[in-house]
Amino acid sequence: MKTEVAAAANFITRLLRSTGILSEGQLHDFSDSLQEAFREHYQQHWFPHTPGKGSGYRCIRINHKMDPLISKAACTIGLSHQQLFSLLPSELTMWVDPYEVSYRIGEDGSICVLYESTPPPPPHATSAGQADNRNSCKDELRIGRSSPSKSFNMMTISS
């Protein structure tokens, strides 16, 4: 979970960094606070052997309402909701799942992968007869999805 959480927090921090408004110290504190908030929130909802399970719970969302985990981290550096809305995309969805972190900017945007790793093989005793449970709500959105209808800047983070 540590790598996925870091990838998600670093992406949002880079979005804030690109505005040029916050100091490096503020950005560092924001990232640390956001990672802590993610870890606490996901602790009982992280299923490495069934990565799609809990995907909706781990989804970070900005769409006319600010995601509460992002708001919590922003409060630690003195950013108001209004400031946060002006600095981040008005529509952002991020999925933080075991072995993959992906995002979409805009309702019609393409889904981009920030971080991806190969899951370990399932234990032999439980793998027989089980379907691949990696499908999630974001996988359903990928089917038939075209490129964004508007121009958006996309950012990829590799580790």
mmCIF file of C-alpha atoms in Angstrom:
data_model
loop_
_atom_site.group_PDB
_atom_site.id
_atom_site.type_symbol
_atom_site.label_atom_id
_atom_site.label_comp_id
_atom_site.label_asym_id
_atom_site.label_seq_id
_atom_site.Cartn_x
_atom_site.Cartn_y
_atom_site.Cartn_z
ATOM 1 C CA MET A 1 0.000 0.000 0.000
ATOM 2 C CA LYS A 2 2.887 2.351 0.739
ATOM 3 C CA THR A 3 3.954 2.693 -2.915
ATOM 4 C CA GLU A 4 0.415 3.203 -4.216
ATOM 5 C CA VAL A 5 -0.372 5.797 -1.551
ATOM 6 C CA ALA A 6 2.869 7.657 -2.290
ATOM 7 C CA ALA A 7 2.126 7.676 -6.037
ATOM 8 C CA ALA A 8 -1.365 9.104 -5.469
ATOM 9 C CA ALA A 9 -0.217 11.761 -2.996
ATOM 10 C CA ASN A 10 2.740 12.742 -5.186
ATOM 11 C CA PHE A 11 0.456 13.215 -8.193
ATOM 12 C CA ILE A 12 -1.873 15.573 -6.340
ATOM 13 C CA THR A 13 1.129 17.365 -4.839
ATOM 14 C CA ARG A 14 2.601 17.842 -8.329
ATOM 15 C CA LEU A 15 -0.679 19.351 -9.497
ATOM 16 C CA LEU A 16 -0.395 21.857 -6.642
ATOM 17 C CA ARG A 17 3.317 22.445 -7.345
ATOM 18 C CA SER A 18 2.550 23.331 -10.969
ATOM 19 C CA THR A 19 0.560 26.370 -9.795
ATOM 20 C CA GLY A 20 3.715 27.938 -8.320
ATOM 21 C CA ILE A 21 1.748 29.310 -5.361
ATOM 22 C CA LEU A 22 2.856 26.993 -2.553
ATOM 23 C CA SER A 23 6.320 26.721 -1.031
ATOM 24 C CA GLU A 24 8.261 23.457 -1.121
ATOM 25 C CA GLY A 25 7.775 23.195 2.645
ATOM 26 C CA GLN A 26 4.005 23.493 2.275
ATOM 27 C CA LEU A 27 4.001 20.931 -0.523
ATOM 28 C CA HIS A 28 6.083 18.517 1.569
ATOM 29 C CA ASP A 29 3.750 18.903 4.561
ATOM 30 C CA PHE A 30 0.696 18.484 2.320
ATOM 31 C CA SER A 31 2.094 15.293 0.761
ATOM 32 C CA ASP A 32 2.990 13.800 4.152
ATOM 33 C CA SER A 33 -0.458 14.620 5.544
ATOM 34 C CA LEU A 34 -2.229 13.251 2.479
ATOM 35 C CA GLN A 35 -0.271 9.994 2.596
ATOM 36 C CA GLU A 36 -1.140 9.585 6.267
ATOM 37 C CA ALA A 37 -4.825 10.280 5.545
ATOM 38 C CA PHE A 38 -4.832 7.728 2.708
ATOM 39 C CA ARG A 39 -3.145 5.046 4.838
ATOM 40 C CA GLU A 40 -5.609 5.543 7.710
ATOM 41 C CA HIS A 41 -8.611 5.576 5.370
ATOM 42 C CA TYR A 42 -7.550 2.499 3.386
ATOM 43 C CA GLN A 43 -6.222 0.420 6.281
ATOM 44 C CA GLN A 44 -9.262 -1.862 6.557
ATOM 45 C CA HIS A 45 -10.088 -1.620 2.834
ATOM 46 C CA TRP A 46 -6.911 -2.906 1.169
ATOM 47 C CA PHE A 47 -7.148 -6.355 -0.423
ATOM 48 C CA PRO A 48 -3.979 -7.319 -2.327
ATOM 49 C CA HIS A 49 -5.374 -10.708 -3.424
ATOM 50 C CA THR A 50 -8.574 -9.102 -4.777
ATOM 51 C CA PRO A 51 -7.459 -5.602 -5.886
ATOM 52 C CA GLY A 52 -10.846 -4.580 -7.292
ATOM 53 C CA LYS A 53 -12.538 -5.142 -3.933
ATOM 54 C CA GLY A 54 -12.989 -1.787 -2.214
ATOM 55 C CA SER A 55 -12.031 0.226 -5.307
ATOM 56 C CA GLY A 56 -15.040 2.523 -4.919
ATOM 57 C CA TYR A 57 -14.151 3.180 -1.275
ATOM 58 C CA ARG A 58 -10.575 4.092 -2.226
ATOM 59 C CA CYS A 59 -11.656 6.367 -5.082
ATOM 60 C CA ILE A 60 -10.567 9.999 -4.684
ATOM 61 C CA ARG A 61 -13.054 12.388 -6.250
ATOM 62 C CA ILE A 62 -13.310 16.097 -6.977
ATOM 63 C CA ASN A 63 -16.518 17.111 -8.762
ATOM 64 C CA HIS A 64 -18.141 20.228 -7.403
ATOM 65 C CA LYS A 65 -17.225 18.860 -3.961
ATOM 66 C CA MET A 66 -13.713 18.444 -2.647
ATOM 67 C CA ASP A 67 -12.638 14.981 -1.582
ATOM 68 C CA PRO A 68 -12.511 14.985 2.246
ATOM 69 C CA LEU A 69 -9.041 13.384 2.383
ATOM 70 C CA ILE A 70 -7.589 16.111 0.166
ATOM 71 C CA SER A 71 -9.393 18.755 2.241
ATOM 72 C CA LYS A 72 -7.963 17.316 5.442
ATOM 73 C CA ALA A 73 -4.405 17.495 4.089
ATOM 74 C CA ALA A 74 -4.965 21.008 2.722
ATOM 75 C CA CYS A 75 -6.081 22.219 6.154
ATOM 76 C CA THR A 76 -2.680 21.237 7.566
ATOM 77 C CA ILE A 77 -1.014 23.863 5.345
ATOM 78 C CA GLY A 78 -3.734 26.499 5.728
ATOM 79 C CA LEU A 79 -5.456 26.135 2.351
ATOM 80 C CA SER A 80 -9.174 26.895 2.300
ATOM 81 C CA HIS A 81 -11.691 24.939 0.198
ATOM 82 C CA GLN A 82 -11.967 27.915 -2.154
ATOM 83 C CA GLN A 83 -8.188 28.067 -2.665
ATOM 84 C CA LEU A 84 -8.019 24.309 -3.166
ATOM 85 C CA PHE A 85 -10.761 24.402 -5.813
ATOM 86 C CA SER A 86 -8.889 27.134 -7.669
ATOM 87 C CA LEU A 87 -5.616 25.145 -7.653
ATOM 88 C CA LEU A 88 -6.838 21.645 -8.585
ATOM 89 C CA PRO A 89 -8.864 20.435 -11.591
ATOM 90 C CA SER A 90 -12.611 20.878 -11.117
ATOM 91 C CA GLU A 91 -13.161 17.260 -12.187
ATOM 92 C CA LEU A 92 -10.664 14.639 -11.000
ATOM 93 C CA THR A 93 -11.133 10.966 -10.254
ATOM 94 C CA MET A 94 -8.294 8.840 -8.902
ATOM 95 C CA TRP A 95 -8.372 5.140 -8.135
ATOM 96 C CA VAL A 96 -5.848 3.917 -5.569
ATOM 97 C CA ASP A 97 -5.867 0.147 -5.814
ATOM 98 C CA PRO A 98 -3.375 -2.551 -4.932
ATOM 99 C CA TYR A 99 -0.829 -2.696 -7.771
ATOM 100 C CA GLU A 100 -2.318 0.240 -9.704
ATOM 101 C CA VAL A 101 -3.007 3.938 -9.301
ATOM 102 C CA SER A 102 -4.852 5.653 -12.132
ATOM 103 C CA TYR A 103 -6.697 8.900 -12.716
ATOM 104 C CA ARG A 104 -9.055 10.727 -15.027
ATOM 105 C CA ILE A 105 -9.348 14.484 -15.433
ATOM 106 C CA GLY A 106 -12.811 15.539 -16.602
ATOM 107 C CA GLU A 107 -15.891 13.382 -16.928
ATOM 108 C CA ASP A 108 -14.977 12.399 -20.492
ATOM 109 C CA GLY A 109 -11.215 12.179 -20.003
ATOM 110 C CA SER A 110 -9.130 9.127 -20.711
ATOM 111 C CA ILE A 111 -8.009 7.011 -17.775
ATOM 112 C CA CYS A 112 -4.251 7.291 -17.302
ATOM 113 C CA VAL A 113 -2.121 4.967 -15.196
ATOM 114 C CA LEU A 114 0.262 6.611 -12.715
ATOM 115 C CA TYR A 115 1.652 3.467 -11.144
ATOM 116 C CA GLU A 116 1.341 -0.192 -12.027
ATOM 117 C CA SER A 117 3.035 -3.331 -10.759
ATOM 118 C CA THR A 118 2.471 -7.030 -11.225
ATOM 119 C CA PRO A 119 0.585 -8.702 -8.402
ATOM 120 C CA PRO A 120 2.090 -11.853 -6.943
ATOM 121 C CA PRO A 121 0.449 -15.112 -8.032
ATOM 122 C CA PRO A 122 -2.526 -16.067 -5.869
ATOM 123 C CA PRO A 123 -2.084 -18.827 -3.291
ATOM 124 C CA HIS A 124 -2.713 -22.225 -4.910
ATOM 125 C CA ALA A 125 -5.329 -23.248 -2.379
ATOM 126 C CA THR A 126 -7.611 -20.299 -3.182
ATOM 127 C CA SER A 127 -6.904 -19.742 -6.869
ATOM 128 C CA ALA A 128 -8.738 -22.793 -8.235
ATOM 129 C CA GLY A 129 -12.090 -21.863 -9.669
ATOM 130 C CA GLN A 130 -11.885 -18.171 -8.825
ATOM 131 C CA ALA A 131 -12.325 -15.570 -11.518
ATOM 132 C CA ASP A 132 -9.901 -12.679 -11.842
ATOM 133 C CA ASN A 133 -11.264 -10.139 -9.363
ATOM 134 C CA ARG A 134 -9.094 -7.269 -10.617
ATOM 135 C CA ASN A 135 -12.004 -5.655 -12.446
ATOM 136 C CA SER A 136 -13.233 -2.515 -10.796
ATOM 137 C CA CYS A 137 -15.460 0.455 -11.448
ATOM 138 C CA LYS A 138 -12.641 2.137 -13.398
ATOM 139 C CA ASP A 139 -12.301 -0.894 -15.696
ATOM 140 C CA GLU A 140 -15.948 -0.489 -16.662
ATOM 141 C CA LEU A 141 -15.266 3.143 -17.596
ATOM 142 C CA ARG A 142 -12.353 2.121 -19.826
ATOM 143 C CA ILE A 143 -14.589 0.052 -22.084
ATOM 144 C CA GLY A 144 -15.623 2.151 -25.054
ATOM 145 C CA ARG A 145 -13.988 5.295 -23.671
ATOM 146 C CA SER A 146 -12.635 7.681 -26.264
ATOM 147 C CA SER A 147 -10.107 10.462 -25.828
ATOM 148 C CA PRO A 148 -11.095 13.504 -23.788
ATOM 149 C CA SER A 149 -13.522 15.872 -25.479
ATOM 150 C CA LYS A 150 -11.499 18.796 -24.164
ATOM 151 C CA SER A 151 -7.788 19.369 -23.990
ATOM 152 C CA PHE A 152 -6.334 18.418 -20.609
ATOM 153 C CA ASN A 153 -2.750 18.253 -19.426
ATOM 154 C CA MET A 154 -1.935 14.701 -18.381
ATOM 155 C CA MET A 155 0.843 13.839 -15.956
ATOM 156 C CA THR A 156 2.495 10.468 -15.439
ATOM 157 C CA ILE A 157 4.629 9.553 -12.463
ATOM 158 C CA SER A 158 7.001 6.622 -12.656
ATOM 159 C CA SER A 159 8.848 5.111 -9.765
#
